[in-house]
Tab-separated table of C-alpha atoms in Angstrom:
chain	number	residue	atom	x	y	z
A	22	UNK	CA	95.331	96.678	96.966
A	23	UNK	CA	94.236	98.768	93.938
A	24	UNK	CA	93.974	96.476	91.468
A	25	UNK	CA	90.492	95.649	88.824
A	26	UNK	CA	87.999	94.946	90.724
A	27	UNK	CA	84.859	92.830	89.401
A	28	UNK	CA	80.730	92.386	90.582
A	29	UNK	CA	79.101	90.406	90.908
A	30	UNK	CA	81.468	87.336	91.389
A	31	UNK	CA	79.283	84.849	90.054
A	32	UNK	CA	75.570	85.436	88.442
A	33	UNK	CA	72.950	82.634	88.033
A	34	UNK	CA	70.130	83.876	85.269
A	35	UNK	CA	66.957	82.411	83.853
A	36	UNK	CA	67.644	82.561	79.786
A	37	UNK	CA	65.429	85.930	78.508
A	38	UNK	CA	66.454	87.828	81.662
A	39	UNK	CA	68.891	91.011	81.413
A	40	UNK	CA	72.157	90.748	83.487
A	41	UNK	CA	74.687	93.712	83.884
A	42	UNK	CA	78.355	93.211	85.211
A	43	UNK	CA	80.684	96.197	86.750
A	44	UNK	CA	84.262	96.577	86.489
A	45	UNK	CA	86.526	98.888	88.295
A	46	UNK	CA	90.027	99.202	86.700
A	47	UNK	CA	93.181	100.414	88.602
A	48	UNK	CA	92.856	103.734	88.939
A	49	UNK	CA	95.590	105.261	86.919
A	50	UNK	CA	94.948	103.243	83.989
A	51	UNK	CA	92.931	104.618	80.665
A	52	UNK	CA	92.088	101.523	78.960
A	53	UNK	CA	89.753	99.052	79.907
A	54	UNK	CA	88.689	95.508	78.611
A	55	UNK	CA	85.976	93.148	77.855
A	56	UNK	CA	87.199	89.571	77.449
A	57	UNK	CA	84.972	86.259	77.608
A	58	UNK	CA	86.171	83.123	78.536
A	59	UNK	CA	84.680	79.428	78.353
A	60	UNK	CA	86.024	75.996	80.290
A	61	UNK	CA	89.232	75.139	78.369
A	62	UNK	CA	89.171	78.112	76.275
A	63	UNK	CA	91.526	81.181	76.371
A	64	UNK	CA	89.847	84.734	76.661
A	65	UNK	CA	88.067	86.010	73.665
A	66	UNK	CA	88.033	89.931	72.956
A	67	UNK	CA	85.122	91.890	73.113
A	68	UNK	CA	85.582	95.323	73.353
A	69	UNK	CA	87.933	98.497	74.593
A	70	UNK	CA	87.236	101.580	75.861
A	71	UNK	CA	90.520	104.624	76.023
A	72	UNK	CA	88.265	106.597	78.605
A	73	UNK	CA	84.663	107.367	77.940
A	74	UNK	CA	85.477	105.981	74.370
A	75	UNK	CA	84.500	102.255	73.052
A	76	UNK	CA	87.205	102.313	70.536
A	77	UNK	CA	86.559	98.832	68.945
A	78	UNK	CA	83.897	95.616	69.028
A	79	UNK	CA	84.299	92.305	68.676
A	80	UNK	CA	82.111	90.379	66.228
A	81	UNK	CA	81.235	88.524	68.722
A	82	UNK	CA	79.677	91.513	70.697
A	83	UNK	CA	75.983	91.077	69.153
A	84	UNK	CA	73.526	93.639	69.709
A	85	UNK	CA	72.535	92.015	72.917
A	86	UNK	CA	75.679	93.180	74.658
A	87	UNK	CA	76.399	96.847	75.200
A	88	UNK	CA	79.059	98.461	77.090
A	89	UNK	CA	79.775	102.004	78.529
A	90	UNK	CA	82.512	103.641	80.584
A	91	UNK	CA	80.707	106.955	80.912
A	92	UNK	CA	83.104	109.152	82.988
A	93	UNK	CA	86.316	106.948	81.800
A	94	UNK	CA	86.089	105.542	85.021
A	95	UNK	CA	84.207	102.128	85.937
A	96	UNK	CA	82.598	100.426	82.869
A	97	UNK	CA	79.333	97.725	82.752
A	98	UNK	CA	78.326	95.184	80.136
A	99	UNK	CA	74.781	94.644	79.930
A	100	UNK	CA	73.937	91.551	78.392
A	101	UNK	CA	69.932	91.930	77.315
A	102	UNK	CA	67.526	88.519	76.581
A	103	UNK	CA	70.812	85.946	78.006
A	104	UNK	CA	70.780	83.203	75.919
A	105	UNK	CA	72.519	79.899	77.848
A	106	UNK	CA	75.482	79.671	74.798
A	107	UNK	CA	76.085	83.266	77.206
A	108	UNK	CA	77.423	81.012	80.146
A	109	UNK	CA	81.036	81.994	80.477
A	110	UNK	CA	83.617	83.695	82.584
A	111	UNK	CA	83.223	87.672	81.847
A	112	UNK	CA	86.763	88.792	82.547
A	113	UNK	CA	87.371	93.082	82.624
A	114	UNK	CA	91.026	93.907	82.134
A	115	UNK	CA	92.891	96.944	82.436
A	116	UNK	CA	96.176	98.755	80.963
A	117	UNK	CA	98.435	101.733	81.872
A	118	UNK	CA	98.396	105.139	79.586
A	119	UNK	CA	100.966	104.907	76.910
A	120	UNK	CA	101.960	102.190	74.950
A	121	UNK	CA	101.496	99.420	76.758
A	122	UNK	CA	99.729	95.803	75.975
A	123	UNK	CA	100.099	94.340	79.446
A	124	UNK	CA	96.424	93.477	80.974
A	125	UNK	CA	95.699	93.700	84.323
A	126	UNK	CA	92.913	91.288	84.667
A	127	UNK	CA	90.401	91.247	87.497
A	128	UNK	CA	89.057	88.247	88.796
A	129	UNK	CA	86.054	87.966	86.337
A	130	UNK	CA	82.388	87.356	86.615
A	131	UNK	CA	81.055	84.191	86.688
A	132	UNK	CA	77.530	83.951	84.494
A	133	UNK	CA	75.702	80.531	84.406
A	134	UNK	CA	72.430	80.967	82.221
A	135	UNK	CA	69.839	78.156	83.286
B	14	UNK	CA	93.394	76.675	61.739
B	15	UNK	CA	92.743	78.626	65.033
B	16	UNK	CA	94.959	81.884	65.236
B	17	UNK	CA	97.131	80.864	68.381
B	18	UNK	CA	97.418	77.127	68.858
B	19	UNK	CA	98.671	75.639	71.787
B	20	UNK	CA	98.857	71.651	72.850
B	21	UNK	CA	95.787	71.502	75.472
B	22	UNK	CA	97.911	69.215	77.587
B	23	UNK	CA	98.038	68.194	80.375
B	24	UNK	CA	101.745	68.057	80.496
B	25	UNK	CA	102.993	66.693	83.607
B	26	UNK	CA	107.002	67.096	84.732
B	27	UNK	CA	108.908	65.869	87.932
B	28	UNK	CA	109.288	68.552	90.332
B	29	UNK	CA	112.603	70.432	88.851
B	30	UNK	CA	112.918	69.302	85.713
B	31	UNK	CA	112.243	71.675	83.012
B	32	UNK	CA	108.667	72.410	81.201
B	33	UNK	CA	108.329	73.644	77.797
B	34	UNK	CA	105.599	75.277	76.690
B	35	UNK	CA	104.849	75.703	72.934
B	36	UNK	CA	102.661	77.788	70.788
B	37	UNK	CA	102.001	78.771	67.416
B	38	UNK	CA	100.646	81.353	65.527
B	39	UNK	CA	99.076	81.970	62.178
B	40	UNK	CA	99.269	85.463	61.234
B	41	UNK	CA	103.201	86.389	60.262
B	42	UNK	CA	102.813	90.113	60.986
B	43	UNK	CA	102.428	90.104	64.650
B	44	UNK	CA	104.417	92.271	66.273
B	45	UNK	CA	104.102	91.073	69.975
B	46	UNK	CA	103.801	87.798	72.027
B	47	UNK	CA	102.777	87.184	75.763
B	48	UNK	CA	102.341	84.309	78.417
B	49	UNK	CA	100.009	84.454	80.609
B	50	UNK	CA	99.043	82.110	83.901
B	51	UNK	CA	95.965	81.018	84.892
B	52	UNK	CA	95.595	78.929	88.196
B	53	UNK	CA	92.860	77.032	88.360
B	54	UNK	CA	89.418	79.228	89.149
B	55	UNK	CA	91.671	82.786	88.645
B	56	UNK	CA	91.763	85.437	86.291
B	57	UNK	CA	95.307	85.413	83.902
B	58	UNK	CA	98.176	87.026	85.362
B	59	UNK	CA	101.020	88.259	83.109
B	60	UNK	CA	104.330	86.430	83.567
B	61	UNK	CA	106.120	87.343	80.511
B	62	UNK	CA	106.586	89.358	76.984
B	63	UNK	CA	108.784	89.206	74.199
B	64	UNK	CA	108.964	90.994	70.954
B	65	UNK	CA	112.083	90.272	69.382
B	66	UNK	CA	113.420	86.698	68.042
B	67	UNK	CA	115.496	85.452	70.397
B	68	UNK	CA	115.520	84.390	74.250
B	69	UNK	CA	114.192	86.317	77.003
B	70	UNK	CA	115.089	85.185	80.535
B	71	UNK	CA	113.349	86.098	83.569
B	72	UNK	CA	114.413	84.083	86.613
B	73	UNK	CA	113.082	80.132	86.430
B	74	UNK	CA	111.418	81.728	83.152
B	75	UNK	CA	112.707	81.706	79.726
B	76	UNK	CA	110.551	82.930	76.544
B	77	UNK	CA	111.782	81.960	73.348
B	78	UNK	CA	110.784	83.677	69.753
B	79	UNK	CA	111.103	82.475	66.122
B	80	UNK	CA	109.290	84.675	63.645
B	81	UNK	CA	110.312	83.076	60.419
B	82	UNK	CA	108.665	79.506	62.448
B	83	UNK	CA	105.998	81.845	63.703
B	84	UNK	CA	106.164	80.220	67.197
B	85	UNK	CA	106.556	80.939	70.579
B	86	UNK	CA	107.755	78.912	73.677
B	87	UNK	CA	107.948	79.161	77.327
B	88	UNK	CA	110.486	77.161	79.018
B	89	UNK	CA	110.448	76.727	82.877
B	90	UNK	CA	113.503	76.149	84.675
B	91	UNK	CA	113.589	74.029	88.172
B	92	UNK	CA	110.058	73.557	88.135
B	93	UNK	CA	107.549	74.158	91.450
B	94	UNK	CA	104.361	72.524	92.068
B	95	UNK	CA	103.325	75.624	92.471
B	96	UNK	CA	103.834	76.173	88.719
B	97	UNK	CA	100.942	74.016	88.310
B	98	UNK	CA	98.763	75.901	86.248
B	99	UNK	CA	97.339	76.526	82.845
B	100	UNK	CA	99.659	78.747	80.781
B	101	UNK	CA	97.897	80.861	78.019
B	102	UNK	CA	99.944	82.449	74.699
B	103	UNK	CA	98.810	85.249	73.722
B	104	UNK	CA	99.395	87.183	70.968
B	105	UNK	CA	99.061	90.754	69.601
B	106	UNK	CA	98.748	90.826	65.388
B	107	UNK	CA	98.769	94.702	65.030
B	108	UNK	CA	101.040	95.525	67.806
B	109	UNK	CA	101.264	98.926	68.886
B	110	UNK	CA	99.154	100.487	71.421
B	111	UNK	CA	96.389	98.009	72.368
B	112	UNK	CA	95.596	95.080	74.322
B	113	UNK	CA	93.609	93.551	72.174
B	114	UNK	CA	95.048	90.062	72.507
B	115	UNK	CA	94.144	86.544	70.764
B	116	UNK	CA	94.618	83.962	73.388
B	117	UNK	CA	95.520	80.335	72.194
B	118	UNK	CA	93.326	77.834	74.349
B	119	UNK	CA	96.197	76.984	76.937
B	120	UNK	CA	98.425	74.088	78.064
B	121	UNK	CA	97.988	72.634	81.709
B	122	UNK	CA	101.114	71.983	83.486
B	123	UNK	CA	101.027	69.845	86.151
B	124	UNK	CA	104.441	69.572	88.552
B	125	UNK	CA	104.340	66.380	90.654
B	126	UNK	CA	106.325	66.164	93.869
């Protein structure tokens, strides 16, 4: 099975400490997402990437969070000084190229900030 | 007002009777609607889109589309226990080419033997 892959599962941080998540789309697809979700919450955007390209932030991305998908492939977000308001399921999520709004989500990552 | 608004539930139907979902949206310009399901401890998985007012039927699955009410439902035919999930709306403002989606916060369905 080819489909997005997510690590770590689950992370368990001191607040102040850095934490960095991977996510490996399906292989043929070009776009790549950043969602966050809390318990009882839908997802919540936070960023794109067509390729190598972050094409658009939430404003809920502050400057502690960067992401990068340098060679269009895999992507990490980086979350720097976790704060415990970060505690939430980090879902990555995946399209096809073309027009297409149908995410492929992985299985997310788990962050509890103690 | 939230952007997407759906009734937290849970809702709770008798194994094959029919669930309906509802939903709601704010912004009258979106172009493109979604349901997604969530079982307990997953990620979403897609299970249906519609972009046109109207009914679209997909086996047990029926999504329904009013524009001028700006809402969105999700009817379930026959329903499973294994239907038991959390079922998120989501909706696209700008349609077009991204998946940048706003999620409403989900209804839980429970289906009781």
């Amino acid at each position: 099975d080819t489909g997005v892959s997510q690590d770590p599962r689950h992370k368990i941080t001191k607040r102040g400490q850095n934490v960095t998540f991977r996510c490996d789309p399906i292989s043929e697809h070009n776009r790549l997402y950043w969602y966050r979700q809390t318990l009882g919450q839908g997802p919540e955007f936070l960023t794109y990437f067509q390729n190598e390209a972050q094409l658009e932030k939430s404003r809920l991305l502050s400057d502690r969070f960067s992401a990068e998908r340098p060679k269009g492939s895999f992507s990490t977000l980086e979350i720097q000084r976790t704060e415990q308001g970060d505690s939430a399921m980090y879902l990555c999520a995946s399209s096809p190229t073309g027009p297409s709004e149908k995410l492929f989500f992985g299985s997310g990552t788990q962050l509890s900030v103690l | 007002q939230k952007e997407v608004e759906q009734n937290s539930g849970p809702l709770s139907v008798p194994e094959g009777a029919i669930a309906s979902l509802n939903c709601t949206y704010s912004d009258r310009v979106s172009q493109s609607f979604f349901w997604y399901r969530q079982y307990s401890g997953k990620s979403p998985e897609l299970i249906m889109s519609i972009y046109s007012n109207g009914d679209k039927e997909d086996g047990r699955f029926t999504a329904q589309l009013n524009k001028a009410s700006q809402y969105v439902s999700l009817l379930i035919r026959d329903s499973q226990p294994s239907d038991s999930a959390t079922y998120l709306c989501a909706v696209n403002p700008l349609g077009g080419n991204t998946g940048k989606l706003i999620f409403g916060q989900g209804t839980t369905l429970q289906v009781k033997p």
